[in-house]
Structures are given as structure tokens and as C-alpha cells.
Amino acid sequence: MTDMTPLPVSTPITAETAPPVLDLRGITVAYPRHDAPPQVVLDGIDLTIRGGEMVGLVGETGAGKTLLARAILGNIPGDGRLTGGTLAYRGQDITRIAEDDSPVRPGRDIALIVSNPRRELNPVLTVGDQITNVIRHHLGLPKDKAEARALAMLKAVAIPDPERRMKAWPHELSGGMAQRVVIAIALACTPELVISDDATSALDVTVQLQVLEMLQALVREQGVAGLFITRDIAITAHFSDRLVILYRGEVVEEAPRDAFFDRPQHPYSILLLAAFAHSEEMRARWTAEPLPAGVKPACRFADRCVRRQDRCLTERPALRETAPGRRVRCHFPVEG
Ligand code: SF4
């Protein structure tokens, strides 16, 4: 480590003392439709992430998790548009800054790790060259120092026999090994925010836990902020400090991890926990009869909610604070 730019491992930065790395306020994304108003797919999302903390963003397929990650990176797919809200990075409002002038350098300040590592790796470059190239591009280090740093990153992500793996080709790696290499590339330039978008779902359980433990340790030690996107709420029980629950483009609950698992307040959160507990009885108890065809309730969860009342059909619930650090979007949250 003496012949290279040191990794910024120092006193761990706690969530309480660090300034927000990312602060989203009211982020709204819509897609135009022919002969109809734009379809709003993310609706007023608030999200704050500090250095050294892992935030678990949980929701089912189609809830808008990946789209939110793309919006953070300024890369909304298709003809979707950011139609409302602000996005602040390190306290600077970057919502309207053009890509060329943005202070955020994707891959340098914000790293995205996705679920298919093999697609991320260049098949015609060795592992060592891929990491080295990224380091040279973003940090401008000379080749020998970049290679030393690349090797240090392979050691940091616990790749066995890292000197030999530097010379390996992507097709020679197992799935878990390839995912570690992708994480090494993502963290090699010490980004301030790491977004893991369902990054470990394709791995077997043992490897998944190893990779997540390693990712969590690196987030803690380097004081970067982690946004951990997943459909699997069980994983967040181990690897998140705070949970944000997304349902059909809205945040419906936000809470510190322990408070959430002790006492979830939104009926949808309870359904997620029923799946977590593999409790068919709990799931049945918290699943409602569907609403009659044609009824368009104001609360997006009303058609599945056992607690719905007339008010839920006519008045959209606001996301409101129920305790310090806890917010829930429900007229009749679960108490106690
Ligand atoms: S607002 Fe009503 S329908 Fe919506 S989640 Fe709360 S109780 Fe259920």
C-alpha cells in the first residue's frame, strides 16, 4: 500500500455525523402517452443517504426501484422525463445541470453495480487490465500505481490468489468471483455513493452473503453511502441501516431497520414481512378481497389492503412522520 495512492480508509464515518451524500426531494418521473396524460411512474420520492450508511430500497418488480437508480445517475431510459423534484449531491442542487457540466462523474463519484456481472466485464480484457484502465481513466495514476491499486482492490474484495486473478479472463471466473471483480471496479476510485441494483440476486445464497458482507464492510470502512436495491426484504434485515419501501412509484414507509422489523406500520410492509417469514397464514390474513372492477382508489394500495376504509378510496394518503426517523403513507397505519 506504500507505493500507491492510499485507499481512504480512516476513522469510520457514522450516519449521524456525515453530511448527506445524496438528497432527493419530490423526485417525479413521467412518460408521455399518446392521447392521455403522461404516466407518472415515480411520484414525489424523497430519499436522503449519508456516508457510511446502507439504505435498503425494497419493492416488488415494477415498483420503480431501478428507474430511481437511473434517475439518480441522470440516465432515465426511453422518453421518460424528470417532471418534478430536486436532486442534491453533496449539498449542491444538480437537478437542472446538463450532463457535461454536472459535478457528478458516473463511475467515479457514483458507482452502479448491477445483477449481471458478466455483461459488465469486457470479455477481451484481463481482470487486471479492466480495473487498471478504470483507475487510470478516473484517477489519472501512472500504470504501475494503477496496477498496484487494482491488486489492492482484488485483495479488498477477498478474491483468492489475487496476483493470479489479475491475469485471468472474465470467462475463467465463477459468478461470485465475477461479481467481486465488478465490485472491485466499482469501488476502485472510491466513489461517494454505491448503488447495488439487485446485484447479488443471481448468486447462490452462500456467495450472496459473502459478497454482501464484503460490500457492507467496504461501505463502512470507506465511509461511502450505499443504496441497496432489492426485492428480497430478508437481505435488508442484515445489510441495511434504514429501509425505504416503494410501492407503485411511491414511498409508503421509511424506518430504521430494527424499528421496521419490530413494528412495521404500513399494511404493504406487513405483507412483505409475511413473505420474509414464509407465513402463509399471515399473508392470507393481510390480503384483502379485490375492489370491484372500475373502482380507482386514491390510495394505490387500497385494492390489496385489509385496513381500507371509505377515506382511502377518495383521499390520497400523504407520507407523514409517525416517530423520529419514521414515515408512513397511510390514513390508518398499524400501531403497536
Ligand atoms: S391508506 Fe387505507 S387503503 Fe391505503 S394502506 Fe392505509 S389503510 Fe390501506
Tab-separated table of C-alpha atoms in Angstrom, residues 13-136:
chain	number	residue	atom	x	y	z
A	13	ILE	CA	-17.816	7.855	9.333
A	14	THR	CA	-21.132	7.334	11.031
A	15	ALA	CA	-24.516	8.049	9.558
A	16	GLU	CA	-25.154	10.570	12.298
A	17	THR	CA	-22.045	12.683	11.698
A	18	ALA	CA	-21.694	12.587	7.929
A	19	PRO	CA	-23.374	15.167	5.669
A	20	PRO	CA	-25.846	13.768	3.121
A	21	VAL	CA	-24.166	12.470	0.008
A	22	LEU	CA	-27.463	12.368	-1.823
A	23	ASP	CA	-30.678	14.215	-1.084
A	24	LEU	CA	-33.726	13.651	-3.283
A	25	ARG	CA	-36.821	15.794	-2.759
A	26	GLY	CA	-40.061	15.052	-4.548
A	27	ILE	CA	-38.457	13.264	-7.500
A	28	THR	CA	-41.144	12.646	-10.113
A	29	VAL	CA	-40.619	10.844	-13.416
A	30	ALA	CA	-43.276	10.576	-16.105
A	31	TYR	CA	-43.578	9.029	-19.555
A	32	PRO	CA	-45.612	10.710	-22.299
A	33	ARG	CA	-48.590	8.799	-23.673
A	34	HIS	CA	-50.484	9.196	-26.876
A	35	ASP	CA	-53.910	10.790	-26.275
A	36	ALA	CA	-53.562	10.547	-22.500
A	37	PRO	CA	-51.859	12.486	-19.712
A	38	PRO	CA	-48.245	11.442	-19.019
A	39	GLN	CA	-47.901	8.293	-16.971
A	40	VAL	CA	-46.265	9.107	-13.643
A	41	VAL	CA	-44.041	6.186	-12.652
A	42	LEU	CA	-42.111	7.779	-9.794
A	43	ASP	CA	-44.206	10.105	-7.716
A	44	GLY	CA	-42.609	12.555	-5.284
A	45	ILE	CA	-39.753	10.410	-3.986
A	46	ASP	CA	-37.798	11.768	-1.000
A	47	LEU	CA	-34.578	9.955	-0.139
A	48	THR	CA	-31.523	11.018	1.843
A	49	ILE	CA	-28.361	8.918	2.106
A	50	ARG	CA	-25.336	9.745	4.243
A	51	GLY	CA	-21.781	8.498	4.094
A	52	GLY	CA	-21.234	5.235	5.920
A	53	GLU	CA	-24.857	4.125	5.845
A	54	MET	CA	-26.609	1.457	3.825
A	55	VAL	CA	-30.173	2.250	2.835
A	56	GLY	CA	-32.281	-0.668	1.641
A	57	LEU	CA	-34.748	0.262	-1.084
A	58	VAL	CA	-37.310	-2.528	-1.218
A	59	GLY	CA	-40.233	-3.155	-3.534
A	60	GLU	CA	-41.673	-5.664	-5.931
A	61	THR	CA	-40.909	-5.754	-9.649
A	62	GLY	CA	-42.304	-2.653	-11.334
A	63	ALA	CA	-42.304	-0.512	-8.185
A	64	GLY	CA	-39.759	1.867	-9.743
A	65	LYS	CA	-36.566	0.873	-7.917
A	66	THR	CA	-34.307	0.582	-10.943
A	67	LEU	CA	-35.829	3.680	-12.524
A	68	LEU	CA	-34.971	5.635	-9.382
A	69	ALA	CA	-31.362	4.451	-9.631
A	70	ARG	CA	-31.271	5.561	-13.269
A	71	ALA	CA	-32.791	8.939	-12.339
A	72	ILE	CA	-30.067	9.438	-9.725
A	73	LEU	CA	-27.487	8.780	-12.428
A	74	GLY	CA	-29.227	11.209	-14.812
A	75	ASN	CA	-29.945	8.338	-17.149
A	76	ILE	CA	-33.719	7.855	-17.348
A	77	PRO	CA	-34.444	5.256	-20.029
A	78	GLY	CA	-36.630	5.865	-23.078
A	79	ASP	CA	-38.547	9.105	-23.330
A	80	GLY	CA	-39.204	9.370	-19.598
A	81	ARG	CA	-38.630	12.799	-18.078
A	82	LEU	CA	-37.891	14.185	-14.659
A	83	THR	CA	-41.012	16.310	-14.237
A	84	GLY	CA	-40.610	17.392	-10.639
A	85	GLY	CA	-38.384	17.498	-7.602
A	86	THR	CA	-34.758	18.269	-6.846
A	87	LEU	CA	-31.628	16.164	-6.663
A	88	ALA	CA	-28.779	17.417	-4.488
A	89	TYR	CA	-25.317	15.850	-4.440
A	90	ARG	CA	-23.096	16.868	-1.515
A	91	GLY	CA	-25.423	19.813	-0.890
A	92	GLN	CA	-25.318	21.090	-4.469
A	93	ASP	CA	-28.554	21.131	-6.467
A	94	ILE	CA	-27.696	19.301	-9.683
A	95	THR	CA	-31.238	18.746	-10.925
A	96	ARG	CA	-31.021	21.047	-13.920
A	97	ILE	CA	-27.307	20.822	-14.608
A	98	ALA	CA	-26.558	19.422	-18.037
A	99	GLU	CA	-24.670	16.129	-18.110
A	100	ASP	CA	-21.486	17.774	-19.402
A	101	ASP	CA	-21.350	20.280	-16.539
A	102	SER	CA	-22.544	18.027	-13.752
A	103	PRO	CA	-20.141	17.702	-10.828
A	104	VAL	CA	-21.189	14.060	-10.589
A	105	ARG	CA	-18.974	11.751	-12.620
A	106	PRO	CA	-20.718	8.386	-13.080
A	107	GLY	CA	-18.275	5.603	-12.316
A	108	ARG	CA	-16.150	7.979	-10.248
A	109	ASP	CA	-18.474	9.675	-7.744
A	110	ILE	CA	-21.401	7.292	-8.086
A	111	ALA	CA	-20.908	3.609	-8.858
A	112	LEU	CA	-23.692	1.321	-10.008
A	113	ILE	CA	-23.413	-2.432	-9.512
A	114	VAL	CA	-25.970	-4.490	-11.413
A	115	SER	CA	-27.015	-8.119	-11.268
A	116	ASN	CA	-25.306	-9.473	-14.362
A	117	PRO	CA	-21.555	-9.122	-13.761
A	118	ARG	CA	-20.568	-10.965	-16.921
A	119	ARG	CA	-22.324	-8.368	-19.048
A	120	GLU	CA	-20.348	-5.642	-17.253
A	121	LEU	CA	-16.959	-7.197	-17.886
A	122	ASN	CA	-15.147	-6.821	-21.177
A	123	PRO	CA	-14.515	-10.366	-22.468
A	124	VAL	CA	-11.329	-9.402	-24.324
A	125	LEU	CA	-9.513	-7.724	-21.426
A	126	THR	CA	-7.975	-9.415	-18.411
A	127	VAL	CA	-9.380	-8.668	-14.976
A	128	GLY	CA	-6.273	-6.681	-14.055
A	129	ASP	CA	-6.409	-4.558	-17.209
A	130	GLN	CA	-10.088	-3.746	-16.669
A	131	ILE	CA	-9.575	-2.480	-13.140
A	132	THR	CA	-6.340	-0.718	-14.046
A	133	ASN	CA	-7.945	1.069	-17.004
A	134	VAL	CA	-10.781	2.405	-14.850
A	135	ILE	CA	-8.316	3.669	-12.242
A	136	ARG	CA	-6.115	5.341	-14.848
